[in-house]
Short mmCIF file of C-alpha atoms in Angstrom, two decimals:
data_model
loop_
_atom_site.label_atom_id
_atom_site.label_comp_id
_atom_site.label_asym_id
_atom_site.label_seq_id
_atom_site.Cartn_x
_atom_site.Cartn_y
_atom_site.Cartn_z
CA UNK X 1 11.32 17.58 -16.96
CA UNK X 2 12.34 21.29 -17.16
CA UNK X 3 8.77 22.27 -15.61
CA UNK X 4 9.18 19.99 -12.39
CA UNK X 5 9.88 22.93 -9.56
CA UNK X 6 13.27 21.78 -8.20
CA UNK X 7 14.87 20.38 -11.91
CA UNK X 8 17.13 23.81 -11.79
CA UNK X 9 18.09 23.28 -8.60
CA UNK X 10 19.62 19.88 -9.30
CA UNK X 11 20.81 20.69 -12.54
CA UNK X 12 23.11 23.33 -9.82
CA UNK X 13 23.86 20.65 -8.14
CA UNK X 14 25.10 18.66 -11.03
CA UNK X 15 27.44 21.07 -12.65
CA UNK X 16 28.46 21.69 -8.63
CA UNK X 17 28.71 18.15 -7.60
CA UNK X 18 26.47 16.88 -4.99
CA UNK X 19 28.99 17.21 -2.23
CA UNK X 20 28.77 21.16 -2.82
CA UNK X 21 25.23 20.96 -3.64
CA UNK X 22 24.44 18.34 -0.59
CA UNK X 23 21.15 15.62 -0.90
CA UNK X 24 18.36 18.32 -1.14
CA UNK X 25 17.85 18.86 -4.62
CA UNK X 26 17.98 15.27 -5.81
CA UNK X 27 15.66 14.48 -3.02
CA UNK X 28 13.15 17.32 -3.26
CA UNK X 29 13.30 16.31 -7.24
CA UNK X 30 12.74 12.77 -6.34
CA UNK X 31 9.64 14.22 -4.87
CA UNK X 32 8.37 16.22 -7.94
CA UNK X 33 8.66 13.15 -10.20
CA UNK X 34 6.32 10.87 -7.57
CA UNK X 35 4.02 13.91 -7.66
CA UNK X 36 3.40 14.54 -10.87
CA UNK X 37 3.02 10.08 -11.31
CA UNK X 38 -0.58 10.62 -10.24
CA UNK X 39 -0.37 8.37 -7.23
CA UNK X 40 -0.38 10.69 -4.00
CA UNK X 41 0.52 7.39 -1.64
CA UNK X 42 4.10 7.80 -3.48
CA UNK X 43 4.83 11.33 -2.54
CA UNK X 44 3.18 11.09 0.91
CA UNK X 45 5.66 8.23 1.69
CA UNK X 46 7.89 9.93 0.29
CA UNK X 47 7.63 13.34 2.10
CA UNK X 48 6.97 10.71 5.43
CA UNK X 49 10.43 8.88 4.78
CA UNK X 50 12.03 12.26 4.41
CA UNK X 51 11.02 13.40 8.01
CA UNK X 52 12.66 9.89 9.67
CA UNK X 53 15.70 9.31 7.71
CA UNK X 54 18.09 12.40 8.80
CA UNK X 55 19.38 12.45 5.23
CA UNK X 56 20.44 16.04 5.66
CA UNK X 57 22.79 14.76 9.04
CA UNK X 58 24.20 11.91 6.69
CA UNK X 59 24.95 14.44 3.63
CA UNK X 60 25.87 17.77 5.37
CA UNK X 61 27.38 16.47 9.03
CA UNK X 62 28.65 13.22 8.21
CA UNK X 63 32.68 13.10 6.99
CA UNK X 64 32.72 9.45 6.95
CA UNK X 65 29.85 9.52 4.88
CA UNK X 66 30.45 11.88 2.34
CA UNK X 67 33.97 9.90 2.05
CA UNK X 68 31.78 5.92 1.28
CA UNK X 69 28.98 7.64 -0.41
CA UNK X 70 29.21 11.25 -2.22
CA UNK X 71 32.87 11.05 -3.47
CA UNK X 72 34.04 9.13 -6.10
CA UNK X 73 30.37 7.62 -6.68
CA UNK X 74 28.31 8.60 -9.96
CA UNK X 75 26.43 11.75 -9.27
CA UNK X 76 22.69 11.16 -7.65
CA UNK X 77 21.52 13.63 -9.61
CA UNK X 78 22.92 12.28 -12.75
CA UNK X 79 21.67 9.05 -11.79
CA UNK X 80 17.63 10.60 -11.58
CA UNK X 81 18.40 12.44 -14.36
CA UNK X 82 19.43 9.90 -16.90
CA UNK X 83 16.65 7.93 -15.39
CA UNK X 84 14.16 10.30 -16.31
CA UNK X 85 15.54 10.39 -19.74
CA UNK X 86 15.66 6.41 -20.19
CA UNK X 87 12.88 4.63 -22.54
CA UNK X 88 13.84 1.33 -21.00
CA UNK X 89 11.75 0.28 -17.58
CA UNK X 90 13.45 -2.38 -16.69
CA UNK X 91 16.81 -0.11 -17.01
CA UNK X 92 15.52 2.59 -14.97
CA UNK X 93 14.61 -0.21 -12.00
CA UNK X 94 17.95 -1.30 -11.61
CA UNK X 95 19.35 1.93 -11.58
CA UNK X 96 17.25 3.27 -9.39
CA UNK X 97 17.67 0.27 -7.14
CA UNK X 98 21.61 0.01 -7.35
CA UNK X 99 21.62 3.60 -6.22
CA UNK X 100 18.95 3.26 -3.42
CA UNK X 101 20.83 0.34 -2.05
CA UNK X 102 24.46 1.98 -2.65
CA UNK X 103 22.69 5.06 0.02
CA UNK X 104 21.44 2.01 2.51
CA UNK X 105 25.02 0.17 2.31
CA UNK X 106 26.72 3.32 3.20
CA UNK X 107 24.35 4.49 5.90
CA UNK X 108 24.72 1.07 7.58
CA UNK X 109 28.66 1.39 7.48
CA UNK X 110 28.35 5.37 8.80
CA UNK X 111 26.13 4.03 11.82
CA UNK X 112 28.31 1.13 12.51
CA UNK X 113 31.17 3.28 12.34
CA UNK X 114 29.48 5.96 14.75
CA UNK X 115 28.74 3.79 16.77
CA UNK X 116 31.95 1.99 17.31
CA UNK X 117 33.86 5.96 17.61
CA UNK X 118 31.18 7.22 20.22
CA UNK X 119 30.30 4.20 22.21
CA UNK X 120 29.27 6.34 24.72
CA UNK X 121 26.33 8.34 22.80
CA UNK X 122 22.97 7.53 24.50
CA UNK X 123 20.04 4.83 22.31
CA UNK X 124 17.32 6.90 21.00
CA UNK X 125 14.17 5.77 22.50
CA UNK X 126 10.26 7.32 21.94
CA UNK X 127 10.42 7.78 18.45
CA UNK X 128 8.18 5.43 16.40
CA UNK X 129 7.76 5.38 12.57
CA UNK X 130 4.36 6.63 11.53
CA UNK X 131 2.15 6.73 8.38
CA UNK X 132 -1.51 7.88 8.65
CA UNK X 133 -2.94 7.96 4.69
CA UNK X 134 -6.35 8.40 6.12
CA UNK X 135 -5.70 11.37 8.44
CA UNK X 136 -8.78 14.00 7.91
CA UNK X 137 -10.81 11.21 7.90
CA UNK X 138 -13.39 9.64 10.37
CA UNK X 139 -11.37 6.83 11.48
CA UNK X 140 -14.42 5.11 13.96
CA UNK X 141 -16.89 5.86 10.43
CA UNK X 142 -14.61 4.26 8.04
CA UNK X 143 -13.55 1.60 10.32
CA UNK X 144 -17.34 0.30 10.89
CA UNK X 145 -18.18 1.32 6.44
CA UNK X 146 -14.73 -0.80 5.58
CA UNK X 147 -15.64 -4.01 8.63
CA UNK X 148 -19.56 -4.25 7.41
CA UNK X 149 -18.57 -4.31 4.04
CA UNK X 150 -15.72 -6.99 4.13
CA UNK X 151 -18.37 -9.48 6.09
CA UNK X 152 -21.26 -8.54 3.21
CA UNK X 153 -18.90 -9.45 0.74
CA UNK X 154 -17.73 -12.45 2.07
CA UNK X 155 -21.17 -13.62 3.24
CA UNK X 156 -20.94 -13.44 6.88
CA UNK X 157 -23.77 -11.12 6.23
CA UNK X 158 -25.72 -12.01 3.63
CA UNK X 159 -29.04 -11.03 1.23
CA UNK X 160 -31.78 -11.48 3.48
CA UNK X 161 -29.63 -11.12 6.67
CA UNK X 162 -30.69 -8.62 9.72
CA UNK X 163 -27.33 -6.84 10.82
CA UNK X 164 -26.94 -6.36 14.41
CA UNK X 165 -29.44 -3.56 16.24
CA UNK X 166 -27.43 -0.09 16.53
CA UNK X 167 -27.24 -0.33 20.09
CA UNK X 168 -25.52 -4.08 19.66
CA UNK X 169 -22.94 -2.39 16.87
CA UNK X 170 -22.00 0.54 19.17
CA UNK X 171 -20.95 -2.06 21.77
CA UNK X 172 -19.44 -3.89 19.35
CA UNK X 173 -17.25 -1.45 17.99
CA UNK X 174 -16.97 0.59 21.30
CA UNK X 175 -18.43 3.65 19.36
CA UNK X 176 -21.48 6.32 19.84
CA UNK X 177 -24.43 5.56 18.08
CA UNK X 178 -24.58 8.42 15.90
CA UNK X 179 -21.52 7.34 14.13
CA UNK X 180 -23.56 3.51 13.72
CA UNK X 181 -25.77 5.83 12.11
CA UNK X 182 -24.07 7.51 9.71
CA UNK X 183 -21.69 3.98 9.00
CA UNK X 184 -25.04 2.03 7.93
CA UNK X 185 -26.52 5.57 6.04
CA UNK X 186 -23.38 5.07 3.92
CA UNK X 187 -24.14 1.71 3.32
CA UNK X 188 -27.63 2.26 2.85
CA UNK X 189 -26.25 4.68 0.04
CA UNK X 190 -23.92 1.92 -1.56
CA UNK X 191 -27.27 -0.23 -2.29
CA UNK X 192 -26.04 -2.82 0.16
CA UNK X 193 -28.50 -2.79 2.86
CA UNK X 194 -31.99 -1.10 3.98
CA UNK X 195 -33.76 0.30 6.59
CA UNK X 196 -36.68 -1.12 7.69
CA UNK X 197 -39.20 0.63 10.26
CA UNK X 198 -39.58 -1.10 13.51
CA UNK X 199 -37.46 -4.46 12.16
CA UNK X 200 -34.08 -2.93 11.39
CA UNK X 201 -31.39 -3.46 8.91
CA UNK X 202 -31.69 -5.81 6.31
CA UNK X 203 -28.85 -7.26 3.59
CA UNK X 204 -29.89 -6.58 0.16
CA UNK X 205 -28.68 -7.25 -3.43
CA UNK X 206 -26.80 -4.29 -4.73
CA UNK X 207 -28.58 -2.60 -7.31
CA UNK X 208 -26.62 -1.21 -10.24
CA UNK X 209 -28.52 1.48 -11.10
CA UNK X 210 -27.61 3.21 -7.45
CA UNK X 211 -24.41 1.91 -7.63
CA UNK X 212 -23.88 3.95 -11.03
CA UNK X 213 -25.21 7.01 -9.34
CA UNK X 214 -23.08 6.48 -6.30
CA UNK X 215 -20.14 6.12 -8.98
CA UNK X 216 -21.12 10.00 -10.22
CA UNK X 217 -20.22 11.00 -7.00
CA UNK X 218 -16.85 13.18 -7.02
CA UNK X 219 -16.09 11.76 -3.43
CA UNK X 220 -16.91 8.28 -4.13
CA UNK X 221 -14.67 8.97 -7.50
CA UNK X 222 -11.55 9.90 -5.46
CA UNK X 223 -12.06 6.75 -3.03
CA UNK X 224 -11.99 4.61 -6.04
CA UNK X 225 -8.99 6.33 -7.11
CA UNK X 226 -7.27 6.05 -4.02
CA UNK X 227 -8.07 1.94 -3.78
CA UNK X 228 -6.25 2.02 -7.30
CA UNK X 229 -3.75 3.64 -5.74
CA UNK X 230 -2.95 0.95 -2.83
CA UNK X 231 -3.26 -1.77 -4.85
CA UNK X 232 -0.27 -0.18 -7.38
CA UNK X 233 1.20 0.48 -3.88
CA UNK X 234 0.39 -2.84 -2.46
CA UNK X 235 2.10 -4.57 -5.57
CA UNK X 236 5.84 -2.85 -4.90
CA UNK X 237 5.68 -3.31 -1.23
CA UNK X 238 4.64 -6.87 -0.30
CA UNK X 239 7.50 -8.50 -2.58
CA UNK X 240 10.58 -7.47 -0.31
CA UNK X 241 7.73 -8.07 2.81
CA UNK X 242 6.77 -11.67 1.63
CA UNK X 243 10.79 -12.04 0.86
CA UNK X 244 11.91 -10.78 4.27
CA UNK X 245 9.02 -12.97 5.87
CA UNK X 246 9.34 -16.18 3.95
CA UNK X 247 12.30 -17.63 6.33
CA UNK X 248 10.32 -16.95 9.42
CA UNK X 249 7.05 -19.34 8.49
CA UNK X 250 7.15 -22.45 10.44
CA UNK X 251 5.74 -25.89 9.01
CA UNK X 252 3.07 -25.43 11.32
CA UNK X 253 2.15 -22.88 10.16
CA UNK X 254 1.64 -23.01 6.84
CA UNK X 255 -0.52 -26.24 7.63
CA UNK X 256 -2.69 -23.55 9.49
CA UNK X 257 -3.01 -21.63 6.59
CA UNK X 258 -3.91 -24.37 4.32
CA UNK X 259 -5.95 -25.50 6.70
CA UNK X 260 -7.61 -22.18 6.61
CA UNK X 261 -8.06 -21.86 2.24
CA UNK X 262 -11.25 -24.64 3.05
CA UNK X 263 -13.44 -22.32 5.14
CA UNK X 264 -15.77 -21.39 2.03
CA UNK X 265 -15.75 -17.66 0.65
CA UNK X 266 -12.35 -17.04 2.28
CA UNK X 267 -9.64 -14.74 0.82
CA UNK X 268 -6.90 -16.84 0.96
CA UNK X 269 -4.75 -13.33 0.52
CA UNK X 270 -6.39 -11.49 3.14
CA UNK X 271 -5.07 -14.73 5.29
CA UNK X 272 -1.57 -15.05 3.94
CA UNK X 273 -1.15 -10.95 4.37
CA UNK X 274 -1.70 -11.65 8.43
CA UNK X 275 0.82 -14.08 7.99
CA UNK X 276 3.00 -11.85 6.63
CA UNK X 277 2.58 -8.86 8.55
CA UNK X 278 2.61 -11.16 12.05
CA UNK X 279 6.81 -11.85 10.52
CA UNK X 280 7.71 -8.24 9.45
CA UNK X 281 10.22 -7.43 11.88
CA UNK X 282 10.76 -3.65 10.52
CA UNK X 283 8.54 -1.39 12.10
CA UNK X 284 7.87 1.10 8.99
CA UNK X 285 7.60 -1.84 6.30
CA UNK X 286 4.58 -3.02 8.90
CA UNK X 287 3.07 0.33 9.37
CA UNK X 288 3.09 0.67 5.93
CA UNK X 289 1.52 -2.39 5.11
CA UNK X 290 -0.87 -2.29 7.69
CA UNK X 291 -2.19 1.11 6.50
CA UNK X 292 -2.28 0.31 2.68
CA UNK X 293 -4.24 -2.50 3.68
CA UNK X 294 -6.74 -0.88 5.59
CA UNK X 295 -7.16 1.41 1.93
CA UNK X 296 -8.29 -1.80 0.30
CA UNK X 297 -11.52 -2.47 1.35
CA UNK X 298 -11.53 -5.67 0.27
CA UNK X 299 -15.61 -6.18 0.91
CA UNK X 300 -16.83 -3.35 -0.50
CA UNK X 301 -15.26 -3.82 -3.68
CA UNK X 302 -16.08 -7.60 -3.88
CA UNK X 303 -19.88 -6.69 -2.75
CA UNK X 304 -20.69 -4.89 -5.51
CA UNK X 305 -18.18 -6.59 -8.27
CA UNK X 306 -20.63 -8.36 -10.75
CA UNK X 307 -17.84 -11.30 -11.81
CA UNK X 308 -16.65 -11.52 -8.53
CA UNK X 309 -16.92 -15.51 -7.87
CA UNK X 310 -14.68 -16.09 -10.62
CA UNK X 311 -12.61 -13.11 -9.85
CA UNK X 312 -12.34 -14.35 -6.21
CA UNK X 313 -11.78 -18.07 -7.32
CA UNK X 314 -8.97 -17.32 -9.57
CA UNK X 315 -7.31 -14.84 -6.98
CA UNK X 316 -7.43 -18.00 -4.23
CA UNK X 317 -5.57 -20.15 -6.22
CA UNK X 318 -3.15 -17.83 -7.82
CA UNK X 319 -2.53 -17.10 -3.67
CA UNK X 320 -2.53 -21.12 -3.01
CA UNK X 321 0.38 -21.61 -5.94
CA UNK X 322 2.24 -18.84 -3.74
CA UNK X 323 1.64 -20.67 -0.45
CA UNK X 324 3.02 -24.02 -2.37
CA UNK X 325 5.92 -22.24 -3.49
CA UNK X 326 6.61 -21.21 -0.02
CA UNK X 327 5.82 -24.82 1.06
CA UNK X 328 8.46 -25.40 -1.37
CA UNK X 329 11.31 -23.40 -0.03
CA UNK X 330 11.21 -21.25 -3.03
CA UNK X 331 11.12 -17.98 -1.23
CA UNK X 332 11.96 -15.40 -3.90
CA UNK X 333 8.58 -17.08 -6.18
CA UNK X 334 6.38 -16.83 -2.99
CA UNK X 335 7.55 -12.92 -3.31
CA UNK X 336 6.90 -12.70 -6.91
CA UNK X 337 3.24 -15.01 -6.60
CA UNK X 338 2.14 -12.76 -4.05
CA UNK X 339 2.45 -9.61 -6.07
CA UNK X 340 1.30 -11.10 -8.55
CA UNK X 341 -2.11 -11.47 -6.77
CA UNK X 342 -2.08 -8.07 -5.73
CA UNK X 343 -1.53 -7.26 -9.71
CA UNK X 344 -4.93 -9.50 -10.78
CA UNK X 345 -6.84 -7.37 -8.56
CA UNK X 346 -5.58 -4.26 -10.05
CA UNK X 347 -5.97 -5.68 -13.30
CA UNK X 348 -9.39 -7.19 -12.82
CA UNK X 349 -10.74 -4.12 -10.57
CA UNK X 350 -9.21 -1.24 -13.43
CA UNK X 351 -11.48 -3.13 -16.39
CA UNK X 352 -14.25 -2.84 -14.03
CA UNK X 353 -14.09 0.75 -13.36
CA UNK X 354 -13.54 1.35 -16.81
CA UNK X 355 -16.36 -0.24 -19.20
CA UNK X 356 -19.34 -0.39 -16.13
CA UNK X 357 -18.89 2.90 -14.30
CA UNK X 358 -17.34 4.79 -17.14
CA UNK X 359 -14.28 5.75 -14.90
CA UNK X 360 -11.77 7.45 -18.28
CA UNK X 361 -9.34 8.42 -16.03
CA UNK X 362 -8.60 5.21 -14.17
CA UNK X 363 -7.20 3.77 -17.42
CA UNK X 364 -4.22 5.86 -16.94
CA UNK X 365 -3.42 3.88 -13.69
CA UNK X 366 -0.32 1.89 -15.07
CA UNK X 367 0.00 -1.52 -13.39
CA UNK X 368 3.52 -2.35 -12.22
CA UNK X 369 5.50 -4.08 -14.65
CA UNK X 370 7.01 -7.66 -13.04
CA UNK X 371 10.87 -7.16 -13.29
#
């Protein structure tokens, strides 16, 4: 702990107090611990959260909130700190969480009470939540790489198939076709498709033995990372979204969706998720899952996945016993079912990496314990 950058500083403001010490320390400390966890989708939330939440105004400017929330309450440093030094996980969780929903309760009461004592202080209006874990990237590329894929896997294109002429996908995806070009080169590379001369592109069986050279490659290393890392991601965030969602699903429509799980090689997941995110009400929880679903890839990891009937089979029903749960009116199982499915994948997708492509350092991914 002692070798984290800010630990002196909120040791300080533990022998200080945190009301002379105010929230940065604990919070830039918060951040060292998410940094060092190996998963970079942590801290860049975390950093992201930090610029929208006006901690600093609630902390530093805010009487009525230093009053509820910084006085007489267990230290928040003390709190992270006897976290860190905890063996227990389950422990940690709920302390974590009782102090992370002691902040929220006491920011809600602040803004009610703000608002009630300056009734005449103007709405805030243009400012929308925003989280971009593919900025630096090509956004058209990936966008055509991540589509193409997703339909191979599936088998809306299949072996044998012809994909669309470059001219039809540039329509198609309202793009030039130079970055067609370099969408299907990638996927040339991946061993999913060819080029013919004069006939065009043709859907071929992934071969293992460019797939394993593709796997040498330190960029295609650190995008297989990175899906690890939304899936871990994926796992903490869709229980409270499937939880705040649950009440919202009509009868109708989860006869839609069942209706739906028959249409063969469908992802009954990928189809519940739309549900999902089509009733989250809370405009970061929906950017975020949104944009940790776009780091999925769901296709391209299917395509080339040698087991991946059965894997696929067994994820569809272990989605269809959430669906019945929700069905059932058991809302806080639906939650817990549709993690779970999230937590196969990482499972099934971590063994892969592992014993085929020799991947060492992807066994040090911990998958999220169910509490």
């Amino acid at each position: 702990m002692e070798i984290m950058p800010h630990y002196k500083q909120a040791m300080k403001a533990l022998r200080l107090g945190d009301a002379s010490g105010e929230w940065s320390p604990p919070s830039k400390l918060g951040y060292d611990i998410l940094r060092i966890g190996g998963n970079s989708l942590f801290s860049e939330l975390y950093s992201t959260f930090g610029l929208y939440n006006k901690l600093a105004f609630f902390a530093e400017d805010c009487p009525y909130f230093s009053k509820h929330f910084l006085r007489g309450a267990v230290s928040v440093t003390s709190v992270i700190i006897d976290t860190l030094k905890g063996d227990d996980p389950l422990t940690k969780y709920n302390q974590l969480s009782d102090m992370y929903q002691k902040l929220t309760d006491s920011i809600e009461h602040t803004l009610n009470y703000l608002s009630e004592t300056t009734p005449k202080c103007p709405a805030q209006t243009g400012l929308k939540f925003s989280w971009n874990p593919m900025r630096g990237q090509d956004y058209y590329y990936s966008k055509i790489v991540d589509d193409m894929n997703l339909k191979i896997g599936l088998g809306e294109y299949s072996v044998g198939i012809y994909l669309p002429y470059e001219k039809q996908l540039a329509n198609q995806y309202d793009v030039s076709l130079s970055t067609v070009r370099k969408a299907l080169s990638e996927l040339e590379q991946r061993g999913f498709v060819k080029k013919l001369n004069g006939k065009g592109t043709i859907v071929i069986e992934p071969d293992d033995t460019k797939l394993h050279q593709l796997a040498l490659n330190s960029g295609y290393v650190e995008k297989a990372l990175r899906y690890l890392h939304a899936l871990q991601l994926m796992i903490f965030i869709i229980r409270p979204a499937a939880l705040a969602a649950a009440a919202r699903f009509t009868r109708e429509e989860l006869d839609e969706l069942a209706d739906r799980f028959t249409s063969p090689g469908s992802v009954h997941l990928a189809d519940i998720l739309e549900a999902i995110l089509k009733h989250t009400t809370l405009e970061p929880l929906y950017v975020i899952l949104s944009e940790t679903n776009h780091l999925l890839e769901w296709g391209h990891h299917f395509a080339y996945y040698p087991s991946k009937r059965h894997t696929l089979s067994h994820l569809n029903k272990k989605a269809i016993t959430a669906l019945r749960q929700l069905y059932e009116g058991n809302a806080s199982s639906f939650a817990d079912g549709m993690a779970d499915c999230y937590r196969y994948i990482l499972i099934c997708m971590k063994k892969n990496m592992v014993e085929k492509y020799k991947f060492h350092n992807v066994a040090n991914i911990r998958v999220p314990e169910k509490y």
